[in-house]
XYZ file of N, CA and C in Angstrom:
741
model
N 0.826 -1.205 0.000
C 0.000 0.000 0.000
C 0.861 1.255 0.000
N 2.299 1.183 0.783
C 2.817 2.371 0.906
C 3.568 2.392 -0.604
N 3.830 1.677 -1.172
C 4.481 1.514 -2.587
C 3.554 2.242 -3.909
N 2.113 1.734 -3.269
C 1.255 2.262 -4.190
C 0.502 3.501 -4.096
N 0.401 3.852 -2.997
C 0.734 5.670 -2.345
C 1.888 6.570 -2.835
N 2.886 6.026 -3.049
C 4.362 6.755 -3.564
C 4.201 6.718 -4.764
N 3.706 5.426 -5.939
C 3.361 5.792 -7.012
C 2.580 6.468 -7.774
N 0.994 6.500 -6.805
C 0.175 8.044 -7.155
C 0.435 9.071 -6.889
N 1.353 9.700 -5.620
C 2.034 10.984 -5.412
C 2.937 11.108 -6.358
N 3.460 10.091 -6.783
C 4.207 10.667 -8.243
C 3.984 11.012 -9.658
N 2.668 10.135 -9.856
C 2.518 10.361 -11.059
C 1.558 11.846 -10.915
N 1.193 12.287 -9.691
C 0.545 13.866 -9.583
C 1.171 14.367 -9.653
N 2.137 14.551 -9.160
C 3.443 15.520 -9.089
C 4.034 15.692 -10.140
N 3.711 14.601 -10.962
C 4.854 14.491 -12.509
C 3.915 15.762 -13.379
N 1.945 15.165 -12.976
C 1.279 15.767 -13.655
C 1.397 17.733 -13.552
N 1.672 17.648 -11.883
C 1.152 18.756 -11.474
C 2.638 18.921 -10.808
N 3.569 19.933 -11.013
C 4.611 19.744 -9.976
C 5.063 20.617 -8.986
N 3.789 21.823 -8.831
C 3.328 22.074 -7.661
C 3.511 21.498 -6.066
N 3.026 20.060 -7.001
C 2.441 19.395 -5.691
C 3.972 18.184 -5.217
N 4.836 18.222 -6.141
C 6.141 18.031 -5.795
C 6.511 17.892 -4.061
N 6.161 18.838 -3.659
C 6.983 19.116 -2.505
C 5.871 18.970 -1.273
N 4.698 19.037 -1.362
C 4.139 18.620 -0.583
C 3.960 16.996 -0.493
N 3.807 16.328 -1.594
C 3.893 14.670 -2.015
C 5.264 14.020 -1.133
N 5.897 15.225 -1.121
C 7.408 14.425 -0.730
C 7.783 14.714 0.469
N 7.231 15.900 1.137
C 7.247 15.444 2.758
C 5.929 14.489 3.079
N 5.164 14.681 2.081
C 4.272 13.218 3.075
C 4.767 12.032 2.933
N 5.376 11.590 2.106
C 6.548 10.303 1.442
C 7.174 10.413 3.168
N 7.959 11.374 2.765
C 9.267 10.850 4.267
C 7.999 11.167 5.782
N 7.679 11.486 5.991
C 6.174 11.911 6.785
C 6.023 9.913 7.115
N 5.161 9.582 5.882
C 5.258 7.613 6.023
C 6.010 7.109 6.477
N 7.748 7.390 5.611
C 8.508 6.520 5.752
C 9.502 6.295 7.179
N 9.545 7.639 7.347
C 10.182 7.941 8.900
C 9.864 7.100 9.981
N 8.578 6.644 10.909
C 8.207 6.068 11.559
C 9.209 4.585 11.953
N 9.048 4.137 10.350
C 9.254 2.736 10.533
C 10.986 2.733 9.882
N 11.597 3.691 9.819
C 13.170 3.341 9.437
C 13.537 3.885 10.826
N 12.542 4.622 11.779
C 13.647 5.005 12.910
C 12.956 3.290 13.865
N 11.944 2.878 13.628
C 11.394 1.421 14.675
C 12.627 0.687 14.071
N 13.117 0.442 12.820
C 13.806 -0.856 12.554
C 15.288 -0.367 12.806
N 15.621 1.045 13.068
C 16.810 1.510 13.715
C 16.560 1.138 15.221
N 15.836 1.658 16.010
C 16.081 1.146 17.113
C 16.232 -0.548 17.357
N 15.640 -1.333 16.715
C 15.599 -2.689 16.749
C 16.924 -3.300 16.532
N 17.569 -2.994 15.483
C 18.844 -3.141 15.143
C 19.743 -2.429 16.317
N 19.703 -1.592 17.141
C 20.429 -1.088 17.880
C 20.669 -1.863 19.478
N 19.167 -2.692 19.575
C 18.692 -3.492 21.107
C 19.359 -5.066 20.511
N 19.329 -5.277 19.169
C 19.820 -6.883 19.266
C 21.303 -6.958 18.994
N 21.820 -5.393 18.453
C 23.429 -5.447 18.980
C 23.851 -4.988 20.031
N 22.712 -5.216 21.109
C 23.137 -4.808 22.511
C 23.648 -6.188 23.148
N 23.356 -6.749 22.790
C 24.084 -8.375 23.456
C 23.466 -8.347 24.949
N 21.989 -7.657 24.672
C 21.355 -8.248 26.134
C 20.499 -8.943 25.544
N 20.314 -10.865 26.125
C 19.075 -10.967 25.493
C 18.166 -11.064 26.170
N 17.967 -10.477 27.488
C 16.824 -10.394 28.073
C 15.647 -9.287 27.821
N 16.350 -7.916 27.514
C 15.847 -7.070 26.801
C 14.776 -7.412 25.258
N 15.913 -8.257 24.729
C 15.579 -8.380 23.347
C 14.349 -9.324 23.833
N 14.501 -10.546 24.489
C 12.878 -11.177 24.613
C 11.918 -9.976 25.610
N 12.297 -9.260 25.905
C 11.008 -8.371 26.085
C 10.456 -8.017 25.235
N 10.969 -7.546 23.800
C 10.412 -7.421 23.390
C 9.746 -8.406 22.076
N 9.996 -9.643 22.564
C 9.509 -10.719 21.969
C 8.636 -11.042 22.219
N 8.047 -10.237 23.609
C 7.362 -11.053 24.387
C 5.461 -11.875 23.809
N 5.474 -10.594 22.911
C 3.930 -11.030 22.300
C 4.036 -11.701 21.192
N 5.048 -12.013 20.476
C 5.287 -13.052 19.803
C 5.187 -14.293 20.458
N 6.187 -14.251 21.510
C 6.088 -15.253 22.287
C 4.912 -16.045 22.342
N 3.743 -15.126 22.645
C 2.680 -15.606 23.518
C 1.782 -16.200 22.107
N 1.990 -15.768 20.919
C 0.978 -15.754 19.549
C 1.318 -16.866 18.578
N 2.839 -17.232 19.252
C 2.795 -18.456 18.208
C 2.691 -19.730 18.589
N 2.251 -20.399 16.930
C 1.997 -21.570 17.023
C 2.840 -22.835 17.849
N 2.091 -23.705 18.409
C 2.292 -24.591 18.906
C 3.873 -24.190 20.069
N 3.263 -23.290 21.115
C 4.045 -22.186 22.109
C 4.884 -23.482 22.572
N 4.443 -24.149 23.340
C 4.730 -25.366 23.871
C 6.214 -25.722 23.786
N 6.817 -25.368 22.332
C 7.590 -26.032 21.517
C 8.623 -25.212 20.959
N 7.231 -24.007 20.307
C 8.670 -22.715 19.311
C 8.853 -22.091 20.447
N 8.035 -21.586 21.393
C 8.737 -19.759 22.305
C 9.726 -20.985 22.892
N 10.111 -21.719 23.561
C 11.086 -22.531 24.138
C 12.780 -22.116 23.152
N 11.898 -22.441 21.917
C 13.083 -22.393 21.274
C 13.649 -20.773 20.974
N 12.393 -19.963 21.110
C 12.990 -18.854 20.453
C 13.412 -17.790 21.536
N 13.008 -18.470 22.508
C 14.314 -18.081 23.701
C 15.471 -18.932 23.653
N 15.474 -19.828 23.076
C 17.375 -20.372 23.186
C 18.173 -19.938 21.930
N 16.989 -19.250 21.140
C 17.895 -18.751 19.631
C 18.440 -17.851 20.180
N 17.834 -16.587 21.375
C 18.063 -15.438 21.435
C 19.146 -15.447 22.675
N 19.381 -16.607 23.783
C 20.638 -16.669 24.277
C 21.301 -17.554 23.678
N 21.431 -18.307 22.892
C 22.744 -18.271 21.963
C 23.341 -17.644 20.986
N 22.708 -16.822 20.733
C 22.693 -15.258 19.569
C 23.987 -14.814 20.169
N 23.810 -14.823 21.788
C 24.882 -13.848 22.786
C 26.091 -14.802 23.025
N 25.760 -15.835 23.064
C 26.742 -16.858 23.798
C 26.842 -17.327 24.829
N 24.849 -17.057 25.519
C 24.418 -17.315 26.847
C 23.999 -19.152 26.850
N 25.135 -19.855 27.342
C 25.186 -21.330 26.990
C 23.934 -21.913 27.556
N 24.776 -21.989 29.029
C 23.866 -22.600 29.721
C 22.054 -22.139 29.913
N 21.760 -20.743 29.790
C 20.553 -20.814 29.441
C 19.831 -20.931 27.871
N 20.680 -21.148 27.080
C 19.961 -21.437 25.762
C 19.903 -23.163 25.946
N 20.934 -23.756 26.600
C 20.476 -25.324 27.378
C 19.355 -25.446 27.749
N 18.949 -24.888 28.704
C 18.246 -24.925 29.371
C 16.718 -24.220 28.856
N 16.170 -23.403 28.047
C 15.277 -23.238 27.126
C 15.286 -24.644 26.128
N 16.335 -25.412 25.320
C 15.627 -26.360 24.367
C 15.386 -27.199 25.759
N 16.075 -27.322 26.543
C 15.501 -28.613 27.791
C 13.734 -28.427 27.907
N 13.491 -27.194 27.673
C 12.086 -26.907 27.875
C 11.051 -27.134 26.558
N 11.470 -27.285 25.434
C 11.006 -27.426 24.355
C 10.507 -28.737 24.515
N 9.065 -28.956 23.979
C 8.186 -29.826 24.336
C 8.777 -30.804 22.948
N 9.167 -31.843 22.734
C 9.294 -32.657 21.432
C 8.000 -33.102 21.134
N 7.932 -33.213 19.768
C 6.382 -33.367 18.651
C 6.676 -33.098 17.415
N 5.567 -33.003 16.921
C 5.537 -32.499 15.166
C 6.248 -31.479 15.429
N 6.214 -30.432 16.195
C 6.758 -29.183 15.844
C 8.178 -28.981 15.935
N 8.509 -29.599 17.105
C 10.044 -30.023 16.857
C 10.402 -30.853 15.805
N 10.041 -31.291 15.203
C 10.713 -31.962 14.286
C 10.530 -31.088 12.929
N 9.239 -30.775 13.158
C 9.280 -29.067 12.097
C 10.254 -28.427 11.713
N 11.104 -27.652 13.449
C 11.531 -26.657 13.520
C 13.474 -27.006 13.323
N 13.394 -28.003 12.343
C 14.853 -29.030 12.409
C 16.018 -27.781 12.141
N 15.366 -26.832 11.154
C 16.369 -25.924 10.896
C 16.530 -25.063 11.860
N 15.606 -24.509 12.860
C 16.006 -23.401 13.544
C 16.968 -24.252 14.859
N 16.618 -25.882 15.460
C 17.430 -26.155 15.926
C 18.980 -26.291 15.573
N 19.074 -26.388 14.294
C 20.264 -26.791 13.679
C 21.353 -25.573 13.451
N 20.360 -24.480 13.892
C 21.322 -22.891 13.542
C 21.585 -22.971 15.595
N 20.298 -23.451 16.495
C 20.727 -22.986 17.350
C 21.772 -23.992 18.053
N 22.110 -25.109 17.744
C 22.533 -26.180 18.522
C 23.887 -25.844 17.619
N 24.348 -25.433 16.382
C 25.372 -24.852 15.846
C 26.233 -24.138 16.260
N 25.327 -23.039 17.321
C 25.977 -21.968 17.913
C 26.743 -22.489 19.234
N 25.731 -23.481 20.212
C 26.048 -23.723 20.890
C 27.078 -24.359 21.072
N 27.231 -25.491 19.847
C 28.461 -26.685 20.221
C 29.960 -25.617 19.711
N 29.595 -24.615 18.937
C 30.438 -23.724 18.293
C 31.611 -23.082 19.581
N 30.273 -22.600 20.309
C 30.938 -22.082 21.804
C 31.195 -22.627 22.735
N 30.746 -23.966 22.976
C 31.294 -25.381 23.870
C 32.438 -25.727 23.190
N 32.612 -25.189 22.320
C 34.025 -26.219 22.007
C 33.656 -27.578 21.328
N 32.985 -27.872 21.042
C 32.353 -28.902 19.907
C 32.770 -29.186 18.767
N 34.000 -28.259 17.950
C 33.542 -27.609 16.975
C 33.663 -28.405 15.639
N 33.881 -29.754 15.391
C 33.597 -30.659 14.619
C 32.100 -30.871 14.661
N 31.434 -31.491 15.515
C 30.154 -31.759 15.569
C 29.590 -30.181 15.258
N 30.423 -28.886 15.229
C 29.335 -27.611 14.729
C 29.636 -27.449 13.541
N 30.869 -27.964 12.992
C 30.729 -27.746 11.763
C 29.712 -28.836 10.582
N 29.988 -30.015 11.264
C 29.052 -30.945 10.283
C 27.539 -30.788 10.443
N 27.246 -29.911 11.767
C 25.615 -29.605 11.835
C 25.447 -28.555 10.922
N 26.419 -27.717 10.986
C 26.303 -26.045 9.701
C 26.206 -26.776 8.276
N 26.809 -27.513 8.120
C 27.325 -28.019 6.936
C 25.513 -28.749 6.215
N 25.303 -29.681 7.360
C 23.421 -30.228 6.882
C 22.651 -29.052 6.971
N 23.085 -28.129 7.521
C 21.915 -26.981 7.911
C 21.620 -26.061 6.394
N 23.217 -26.108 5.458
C 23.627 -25.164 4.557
C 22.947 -25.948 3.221
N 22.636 -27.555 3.354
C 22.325 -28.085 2.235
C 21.256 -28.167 2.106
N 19.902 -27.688 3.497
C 18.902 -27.938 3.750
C 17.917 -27.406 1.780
N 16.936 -28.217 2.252
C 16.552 -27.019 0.632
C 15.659 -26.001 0.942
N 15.762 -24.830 0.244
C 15.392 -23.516 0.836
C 13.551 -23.577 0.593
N 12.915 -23.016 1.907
C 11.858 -23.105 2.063
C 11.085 -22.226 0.817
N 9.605 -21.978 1.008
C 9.039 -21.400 -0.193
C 8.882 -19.992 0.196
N 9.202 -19.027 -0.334
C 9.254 -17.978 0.543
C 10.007 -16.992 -1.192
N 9.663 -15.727 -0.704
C 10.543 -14.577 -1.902
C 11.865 -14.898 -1.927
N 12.297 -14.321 -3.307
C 13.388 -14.469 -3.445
C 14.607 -13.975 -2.582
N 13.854 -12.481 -2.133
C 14.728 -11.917 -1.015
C 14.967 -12.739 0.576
N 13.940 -13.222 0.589
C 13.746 -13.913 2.316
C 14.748 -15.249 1.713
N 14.727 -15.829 0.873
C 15.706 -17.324 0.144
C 16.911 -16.457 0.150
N 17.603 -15.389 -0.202
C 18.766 -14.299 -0.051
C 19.115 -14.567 1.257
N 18.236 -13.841 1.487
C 18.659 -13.789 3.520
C 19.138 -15.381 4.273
N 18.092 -16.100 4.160
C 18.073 -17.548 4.893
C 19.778 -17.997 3.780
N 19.865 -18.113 2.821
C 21.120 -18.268 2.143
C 22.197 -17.322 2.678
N 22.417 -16.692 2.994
C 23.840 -15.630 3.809
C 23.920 -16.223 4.889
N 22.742 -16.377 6.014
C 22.579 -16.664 7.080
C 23.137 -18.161 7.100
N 22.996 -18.740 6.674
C 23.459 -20.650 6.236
C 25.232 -20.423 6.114
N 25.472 -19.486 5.210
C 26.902 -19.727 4.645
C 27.506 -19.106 6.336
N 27.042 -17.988 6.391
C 27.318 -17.460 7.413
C 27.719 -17.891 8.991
N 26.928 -18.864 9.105
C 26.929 -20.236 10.344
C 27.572 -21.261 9.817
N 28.065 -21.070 8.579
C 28.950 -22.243 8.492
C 30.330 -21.867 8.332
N 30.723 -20.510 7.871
C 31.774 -19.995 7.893
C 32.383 -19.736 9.436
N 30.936 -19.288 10.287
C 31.359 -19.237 11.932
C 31.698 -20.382 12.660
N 31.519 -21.724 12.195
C 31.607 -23.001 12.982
C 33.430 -23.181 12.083
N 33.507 -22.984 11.276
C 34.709 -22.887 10.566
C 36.141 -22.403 10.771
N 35.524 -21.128 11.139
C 36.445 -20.207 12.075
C 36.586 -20.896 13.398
N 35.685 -20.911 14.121
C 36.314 -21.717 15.361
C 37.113 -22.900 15.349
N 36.876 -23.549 14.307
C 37.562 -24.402 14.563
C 38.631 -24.709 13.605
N 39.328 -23.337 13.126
C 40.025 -22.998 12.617
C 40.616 -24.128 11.219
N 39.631 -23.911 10.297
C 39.682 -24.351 9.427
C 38.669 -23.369 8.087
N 39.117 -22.468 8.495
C 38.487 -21.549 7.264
C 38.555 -21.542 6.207
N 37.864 -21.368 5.463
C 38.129 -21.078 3.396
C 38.429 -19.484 3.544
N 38.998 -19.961 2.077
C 39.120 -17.849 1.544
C 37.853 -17.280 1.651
N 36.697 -17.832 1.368
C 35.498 -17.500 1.488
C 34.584 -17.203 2.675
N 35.336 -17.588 3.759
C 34.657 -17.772 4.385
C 34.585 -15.622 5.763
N 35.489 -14.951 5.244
C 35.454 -13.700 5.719
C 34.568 -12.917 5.550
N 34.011 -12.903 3.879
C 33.320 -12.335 3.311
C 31.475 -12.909 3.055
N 31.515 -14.083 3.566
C 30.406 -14.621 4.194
C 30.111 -14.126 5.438
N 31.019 -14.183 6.303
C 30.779 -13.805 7.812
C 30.060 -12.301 7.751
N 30.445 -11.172 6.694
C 30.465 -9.995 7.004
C 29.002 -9.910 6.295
N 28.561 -10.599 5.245
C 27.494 -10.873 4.953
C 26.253 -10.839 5.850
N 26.391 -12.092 6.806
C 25.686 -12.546 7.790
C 25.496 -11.321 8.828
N 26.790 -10.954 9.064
C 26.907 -9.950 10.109
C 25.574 -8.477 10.107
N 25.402 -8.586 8.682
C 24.881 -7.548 8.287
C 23.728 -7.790 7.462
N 23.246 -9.038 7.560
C 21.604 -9.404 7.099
C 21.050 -9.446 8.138
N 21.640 -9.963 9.698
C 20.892 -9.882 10.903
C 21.686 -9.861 11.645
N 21.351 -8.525 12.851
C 21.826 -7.701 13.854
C 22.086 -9.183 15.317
N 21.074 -9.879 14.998
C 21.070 -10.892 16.312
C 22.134 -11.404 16.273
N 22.199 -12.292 14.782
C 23.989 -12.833 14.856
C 25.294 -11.814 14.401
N 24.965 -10.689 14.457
C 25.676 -9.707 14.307
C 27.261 -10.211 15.044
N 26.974 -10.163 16.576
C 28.459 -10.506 17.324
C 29.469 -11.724 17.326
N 28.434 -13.040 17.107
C 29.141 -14.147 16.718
C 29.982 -14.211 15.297
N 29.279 -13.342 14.195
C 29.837 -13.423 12.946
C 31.067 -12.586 13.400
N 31.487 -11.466 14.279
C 32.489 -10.534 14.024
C 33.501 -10.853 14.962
N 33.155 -12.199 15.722
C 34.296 -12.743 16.699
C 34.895 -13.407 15.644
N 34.104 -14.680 15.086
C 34.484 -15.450 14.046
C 35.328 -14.766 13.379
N 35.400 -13.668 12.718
C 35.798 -12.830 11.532
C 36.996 -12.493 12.600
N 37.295 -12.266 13.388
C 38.436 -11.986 14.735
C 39.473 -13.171 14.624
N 38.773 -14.137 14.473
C 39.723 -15.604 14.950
C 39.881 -15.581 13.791
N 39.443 -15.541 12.680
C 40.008 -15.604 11.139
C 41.581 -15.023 10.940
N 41.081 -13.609 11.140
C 42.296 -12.985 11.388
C 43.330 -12.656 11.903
N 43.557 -13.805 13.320
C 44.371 -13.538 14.110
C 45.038 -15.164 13.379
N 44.472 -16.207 12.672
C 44.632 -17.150 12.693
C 45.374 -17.135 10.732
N 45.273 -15.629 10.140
C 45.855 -15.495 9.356
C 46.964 -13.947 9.365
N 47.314 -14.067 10.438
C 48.528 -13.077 10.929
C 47.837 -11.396 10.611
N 46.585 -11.402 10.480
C 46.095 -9.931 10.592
C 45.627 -9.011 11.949
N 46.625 -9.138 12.736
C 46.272 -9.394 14.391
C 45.580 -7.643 14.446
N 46.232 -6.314 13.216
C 45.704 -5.444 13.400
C 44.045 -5.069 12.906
N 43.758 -6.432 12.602
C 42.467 -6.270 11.719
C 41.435 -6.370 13.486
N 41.909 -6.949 14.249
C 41.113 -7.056 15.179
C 40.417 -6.387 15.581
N 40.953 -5.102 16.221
C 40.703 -3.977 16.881
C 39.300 -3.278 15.717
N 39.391 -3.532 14.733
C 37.987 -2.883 13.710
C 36.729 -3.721 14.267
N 37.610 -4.864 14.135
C 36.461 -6.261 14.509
C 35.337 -6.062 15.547
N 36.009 -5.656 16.383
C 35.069 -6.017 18.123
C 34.818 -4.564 18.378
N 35.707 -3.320 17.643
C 35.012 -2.188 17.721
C 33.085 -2.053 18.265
N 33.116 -1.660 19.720
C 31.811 -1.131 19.978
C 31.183 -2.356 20.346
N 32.241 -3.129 20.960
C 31.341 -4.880 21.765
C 30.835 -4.354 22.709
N 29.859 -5.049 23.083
C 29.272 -4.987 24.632
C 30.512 -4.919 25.494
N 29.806 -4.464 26.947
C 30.920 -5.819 27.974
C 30.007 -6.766 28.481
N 30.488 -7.609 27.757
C 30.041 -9.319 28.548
C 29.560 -9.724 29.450
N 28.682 -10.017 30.262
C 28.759 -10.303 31.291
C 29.171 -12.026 31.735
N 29.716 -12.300 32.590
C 30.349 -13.664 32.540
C 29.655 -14.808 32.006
N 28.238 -14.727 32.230
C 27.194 -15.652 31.548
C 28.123 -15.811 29.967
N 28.414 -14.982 29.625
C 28.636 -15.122 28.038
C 30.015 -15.338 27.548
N 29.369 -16.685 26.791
C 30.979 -17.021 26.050
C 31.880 -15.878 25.266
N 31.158 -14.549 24.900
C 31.656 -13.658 24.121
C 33.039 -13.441 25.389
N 32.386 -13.252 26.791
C 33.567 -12.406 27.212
C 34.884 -12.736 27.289
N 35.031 -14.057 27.513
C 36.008 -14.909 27.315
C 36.755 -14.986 25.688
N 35.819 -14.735 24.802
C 36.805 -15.006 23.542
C 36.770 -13.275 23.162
N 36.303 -12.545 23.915
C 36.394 -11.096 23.464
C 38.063 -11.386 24.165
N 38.573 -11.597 25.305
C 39.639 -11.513 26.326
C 40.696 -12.233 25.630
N 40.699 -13.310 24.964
C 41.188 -14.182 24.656
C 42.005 -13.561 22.920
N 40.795 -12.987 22.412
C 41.008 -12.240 20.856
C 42.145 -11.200 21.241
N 41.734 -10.636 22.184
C 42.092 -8.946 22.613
C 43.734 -9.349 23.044
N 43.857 -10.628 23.985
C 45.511 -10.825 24.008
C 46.032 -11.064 22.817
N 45.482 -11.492 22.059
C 46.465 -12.051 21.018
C 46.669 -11.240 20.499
N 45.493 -10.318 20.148
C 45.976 -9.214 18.761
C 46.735 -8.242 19.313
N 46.806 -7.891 21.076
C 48.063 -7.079 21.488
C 47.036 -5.578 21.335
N 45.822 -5.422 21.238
C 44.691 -4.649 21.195
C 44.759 -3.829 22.586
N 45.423 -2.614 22.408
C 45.465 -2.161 24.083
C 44.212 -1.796 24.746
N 43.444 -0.922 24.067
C 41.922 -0.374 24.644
C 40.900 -1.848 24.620
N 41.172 -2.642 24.027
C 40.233 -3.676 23.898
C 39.906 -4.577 25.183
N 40.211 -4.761 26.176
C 40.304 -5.646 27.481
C 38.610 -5.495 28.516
N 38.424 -6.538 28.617
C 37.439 -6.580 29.547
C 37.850 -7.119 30.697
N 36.872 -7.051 32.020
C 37.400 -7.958 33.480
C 37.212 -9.731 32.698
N 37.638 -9.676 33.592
C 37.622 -11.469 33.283
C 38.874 -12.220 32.978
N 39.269 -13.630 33.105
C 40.118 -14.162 32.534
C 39.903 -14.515 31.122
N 40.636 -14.660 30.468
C 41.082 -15.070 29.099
C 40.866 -16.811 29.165
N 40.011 -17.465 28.075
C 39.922 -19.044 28.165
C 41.294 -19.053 27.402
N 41.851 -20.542 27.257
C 42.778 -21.084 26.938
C 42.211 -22.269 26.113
N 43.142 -22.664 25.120
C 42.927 -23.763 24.399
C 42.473 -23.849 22.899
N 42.352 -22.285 22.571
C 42.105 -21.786 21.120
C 40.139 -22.006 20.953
């Protein structure tokens, strides 16, 4: 509707071009609303709180189908988004198994990806990215098949990186991902961190993690934020915490 509002203010304006300038603050008048809602949105899921962020999930939560099963899960998408382990555990522990779980094979397969990614798993995360990437793409626009395709390469380039076996390809996937969705925004730009420390670009770091949260210990980030930040020799970069060991 708003597409087809912009095309009759134009073709008046073309007619009449008077009306130019009034057509075109009501244009940005429309459009404003909803580029500053999807700015703030983008701004709360690169906050790396995800308690915030399911607040405002919360009526989703409550509206979808077969609750029982998805809100379970779509609270463990949104603490493993962060690298909040043990409670994204503890949400699928709550996920009711049924049709719908077995439905929802792909969204487990992005979230159980993340997880074994940040447990240290990272064979078993790469061969789950790897079935997740061959899945066949649901029926949906070409743009939403775009997105779900970045997002795939993207989780598979991140299980990759950890476990340090990257392709040439796999940087420019990450930055992809990073930037089709704000949620996996931080995991793609650690990944993209260990890439580069793991191909002697130790000054590329410091761009990398530019404007991270600070962690709170719940989260595997803080540990590989600590861990990135020694290696690359990153002076402003340091959070409290110890540094994990073991790559």
């Amino acid at each position: 509707m708003s597409a087809l509002c912009v095309a009759i203010a134009g073709r008046l304006a073309w007619d009449q071009p008077r009306l130019l300038l009034p057509f075109a603050m009501i244009v940005v008048l429309m459009l404003l609303p909803a580029y500053f809602a999807r700015r703030r949105m983008r701004r709360l899921l690169m906050s790396g709180d995800p308690e915030r962020v399911l607040g405002t999930w919360q009526g989703s939560l409550q509206r979808v189908m077969y609750p029982e099963t998805m809100a379970p899960l779509m609270v463990a998408t949104a603490y493993a988004a962060y690298g909040w382990i043990d409670a994204a555990r503890t949400a699928l522990e709550r996920s009711v198994r049924g049709p719908a779980w077995e439905a929802a094979l792909e969204q487990r397969l992005f979230i159980e990806t993340l997880l074994d990614t940040f447990e240290g798993a990272r064979t078993t995360a790469v061969e789950k990215a790897e079935v997740l990437e061959k899945m066949p793409m649901p029926a949906a626009s070409f743009f939403a098949r775009l997105r779900i395709a970045r997002l795939r390469r993207g989780l598979l380039a991140m299980a990759r990186a950890f476990a340090h076996t990257s392709r040439d390809s796999d940087a420019r996937a990450l930055r992809a991902a990073a930037s089709t969705s704000p949620l996996i925004h931080w995991a793609m730009r650690y990944a993209a961190a260990v890439i580069a420390i793991d191909h002697g670009k130790k000054s590329d770091v410091a761009a990398l993690l530019a404007g991270a949260p600070t962690w709170p210990e719940s989260s595997a980030f803080r540990h590989f934020h600590n861990e990135l930040v020694a290696a690359s020799g990153w002076k402003n970069g340091a959070q409290l915490g110890s540094p994990i060991t073991g790559g």
